[in-house]
Amino acid sequence: DAKTTQPTSMDCAEGRAANLPCNHSTISGNEYVYWYRQIHSQGPQYIIHGLKNNETNEMASLIITEDRKSSTLILPHATLRDTAVYYCIVRVATSYGKLTFGQGTILTVHP
Amino acid sequence: DVKVTQSSRYLVKRTGEKVFLECVQDMDHENMFWYRQDPGLGLRLIYFSYDVKMKEKGDIPEGYSVSREKKERFSLILESASTNQTSMYLCASSFESGYTFGSGTRLTVV
């Protein structure tokens, strides 16, 4: 699985958009970009994933650059409950095998 | 919604005890996983199973075993608990390309 690089921490004001970047310059053609988050003392939660097109669901949007070497997770209207550690993971789309988590980005949403 | 349920939220056990952590999923997923999470070390895979009665070692299997007698249930066993096994334990099951995690069991071994 390709390695990812994320900022250690970010801040965001409540109600504003939170844009979380992820670099994955060694991504392969068959690898997807996944985002998970982990709220304190809970298990990680799946947010969104994509291959090369931008994706949107009820939780977030995922923007992947044309060369696929980086991506941005967007929480359009951050709330205090979005304060969490956000993990960007790159891997092939299979249910088999482990999910490898890096250190992630600690997002703090302020009132 | 898929649910992955871990039987205990908090557990306190004594050194040397045999400990069972139970995990049940309700969506007929074939693959199930046990991770532990420690500050500064992130999530580390202990064991996983891709079918009933099948198991594979993860990155840190020492001191642990697992059991998968039914598809929906995946148990983690600490044969003789030690203080260095104090941790948050997370169970997950996978579907297509995504994973669903349980809420975790915080185990303290004293």
XYZ file of N, CA, C and O in Angstrom, chain A residues 34 36 38 41-46 49 87 91-103, chain B residues 9 31 33 35 37 40 43 45 48 50 56 59 88 90 94-99 101-103 106:
192
model
N -8.828 6.374 0.686
C -9.865 6.221 1.699
C -9.648 7.241 2.813
O -8.519 7.571 3.146
N -10.895 7.861 6.857
C -11.573 7.435 8.080
C -11.342 8.514 9.126
O -10.396 9.305 9.027
N -11.535 9.132 13.608
C -11.695 8.502 14.905
C -11.927 9.594 15.948
O -11.034 10.400 16.220
N -11.928 8.004 21.897
C -12.429 6.834 22.618
C -13.476 6.036 21.842
O -14.217 5.257 22.425
N -13.523 6.233 20.531
C -14.410 5.418 19.706
C -13.605 4.712 18.628
O -12.441 5.042 18.393
N -14.217 3.757 17.948
C -13.559 3.099 16.833
C -13.532 3.980 15.607
O -14.358 4.884 15.462
N -12.584 3.772 14.689
C -12.545 4.556 13.452
C -13.842 4.399 12.664
O -14.496 3.354 12.698
N -14.189 5.462 11.955
C -15.425 5.500 11.179
C -15.087 5.796 9.734
O -14.371 6.755 9.440
N -15.624 4.996 8.822
C -15.427 5.233 7.396
C -16.118 6.538 6.987
O -17.247 6.822 7.401
N -14.419 7.259 0.037
C -13.264 6.802 -0.724
C -13.468 7.117 -2.200
O -14.609 7.333 -2.658
N -7.782 10.060 9.145
C -6.777 9.208 8.520
C -7.021 9.104 7.024
O -8.134 8.802 6.586
N -4.998 2.258 -0.677
C -4.867 0.813 -0.845
C -5.746 0.344 -1.987
O -6.615 1.062 -2.463
N -5.522 -0.908 -2.397
C -6.379 -1.476 -3.434
C -7.755 -1.741 -2.835
O -7.910 -1.913 -1.632
N -8.729 -1.783 -3.679
C -10.110 -1.967 -3.229
C -10.396 -3.437 -3.027
O -10.805 -4.141 -3.925
N -10.154 -3.901 -1.824
C -10.452 -5.273 -1.487
C -10.832 -5.344 -0.013
O -10.332 -4.567 0.794
N -11.692 -6.277 0.309
C -12.049 -6.415 1.708
C -11.062 -7.306 2.441
O -11.104 -7.432 3.644
N -10.139 -7.916 1.682
C -9.175 -8.835 2.282
C -7.938 -8.068 2.712
O -7.508 -7.136 2.051
N -7.350 -8.498 3.809
C -6.115 -7.867 4.227
C -6.333 -6.679 5.144
O -7.431 -6.157 5.273
N -5.250 -6.277 5.763
C -5.354 -5.279 6.809
C -5.471 -3.871 6.246
O -5.104 -3.589 5.122
N -5.984 -3.007 7.111
C -6.038 -1.575 6.852
C -4.915 -0.964 7.670
O -4.858 -1.153 8.877
N -4.016 -0.246 7.023
C -2.870 0.326 7.728
C -3.109 1.806 7.979
O -3.237 2.584 7.032
N -3.153 2.171 9.251
C -3.378 3.553 9.639
C -2.056 4.237 9.932
O -1.201 3.678 10.610
N -1.888 5.453 9.425
C -0.774 6.300 9.818
C -1.128 7.069 11.067
O -2.011 6.659 11.827
N -0.455 8.196 11.261
C -0.713 9.002 12.460
C -1.916 9.913 12.300
O -2.492 10.368 13.272
N -17.182 -2.537 27.095
C -16.572 -1.240 26.822
C -15.302 -1.058 27.649
O -14.323 -0.505 27.167
N -14.837 -11.114 6.354
C -13.558 -10.750 6.949
C -13.751 -9.990 8.249
O -14.526 -9.037 8.321
N -11.432 -8.532 11.905
C -10.098 -8.119 12.318
C -10.088 -7.742 13.795
O -11.073 -7.231 14.321
N -7.609 -5.282 16.167
C -6.521 -4.330 16.282
C -6.368 -3.954 17.744
O -7.302 -4.038 18.535
N -4.844 -0.424 19.902
C -4.432 0.956 19.683
C -3.783 1.490 20.941
O -4.379 1.455 22.024
N 0.796 6.902 20.473
C 2.073 6.981 19.785
C 2.376 5.830 18.845
O 3.297 5.920 18.034
N -2.868 2.202 15.325
C -3.577 0.931 15.305
C -2.678 -0.148 14.730
O -2.077 0.035 13.672
N -2.453 -4.366 13.827
C -3.282 -5.545 13.582
C -2.747 -6.736 14.354
O -1.570 -7.075 14.252
N -6.494 -11.538 11.936
C -7.703 -11.383 11.148
C -8.176 -12.737 10.644
O -7.432 -13.728 10.686
N -10.666 -14.547 7.474
C -11.401 -14.329 6.235
C -12.481 -15.378 6.004
O -13.130 -15.396 4.965
N -5.503 -15.575 10.342
C -4.187 -15.170 9.859
C -3.561 -14.264 10.905
O -4.246 -13.416 11.476
N 0.309 -8.184 12.612
C 1.655 -7.682 12.882
C 2.151 -8.004 14.279
O 3.353 -8.106 14.503
N -6.411 -0.320 24.171
C -7.734 -0.270 23.552
C -7.754 -1.321 22.450
O -6.877 -1.314 21.569
N -9.812 -2.995 19.285
C -10.841 -2.659 18.312
C -11.067 -3.826 17.367
O -10.119 -4.373 16.800
N -15.159 -6.219 7.384
C -14.988 -5.493 6.123
C -16.017 -5.920 5.087
O -16.456 -7.065 5.044
N -16.380 -4.960 4.258
C -17.357 -5.157 3.210
C -16.818 -4.517 1.940
O -16.288 -3.403 2.006
N -16.890 -5.199 0.840
C -16.345 -4.658 -0.416
C -14.992 -4.034 -0.129
O -14.015 -4.704 0.086
N -14.917 -2.725 -0.085
C -13.625 -2.106 0.175
C -13.612 -1.253 1.428
O -12.679 -0.511 1.671
N -14.667 -1.334 2.239
C -14.683 -0.518 3.449
C -14.694 -1.348 4.711
O -14.975 -2.548 4.685
N -14.408 -0.734 5.794
C -14.339 -1.404 7.093
C -15.277 -0.716 8.072
O -15.384 0.497 8.077
N -15.857 -0.529 12.213
C -15.232 -0.829 13.494
C -16.257 -0.836 14.616
O -17.263 -0.116 14.562
N -15.967 -1.613 15.641
C -16.733 -1.542 16.868
C -16.282 -0.342 17.691
O -15.362 0.390 17.302
N -16.928 -0.153 18.825
C -16.628 1.005 19.671
C -15.381 0.811 20.514
O -14.899 1.769 21.102
N -11.685 -1.096 26.227
C -10.478 -0.617 26.925
C -10.152 -1.608 28.016
O -10.890 -1.712 29.009
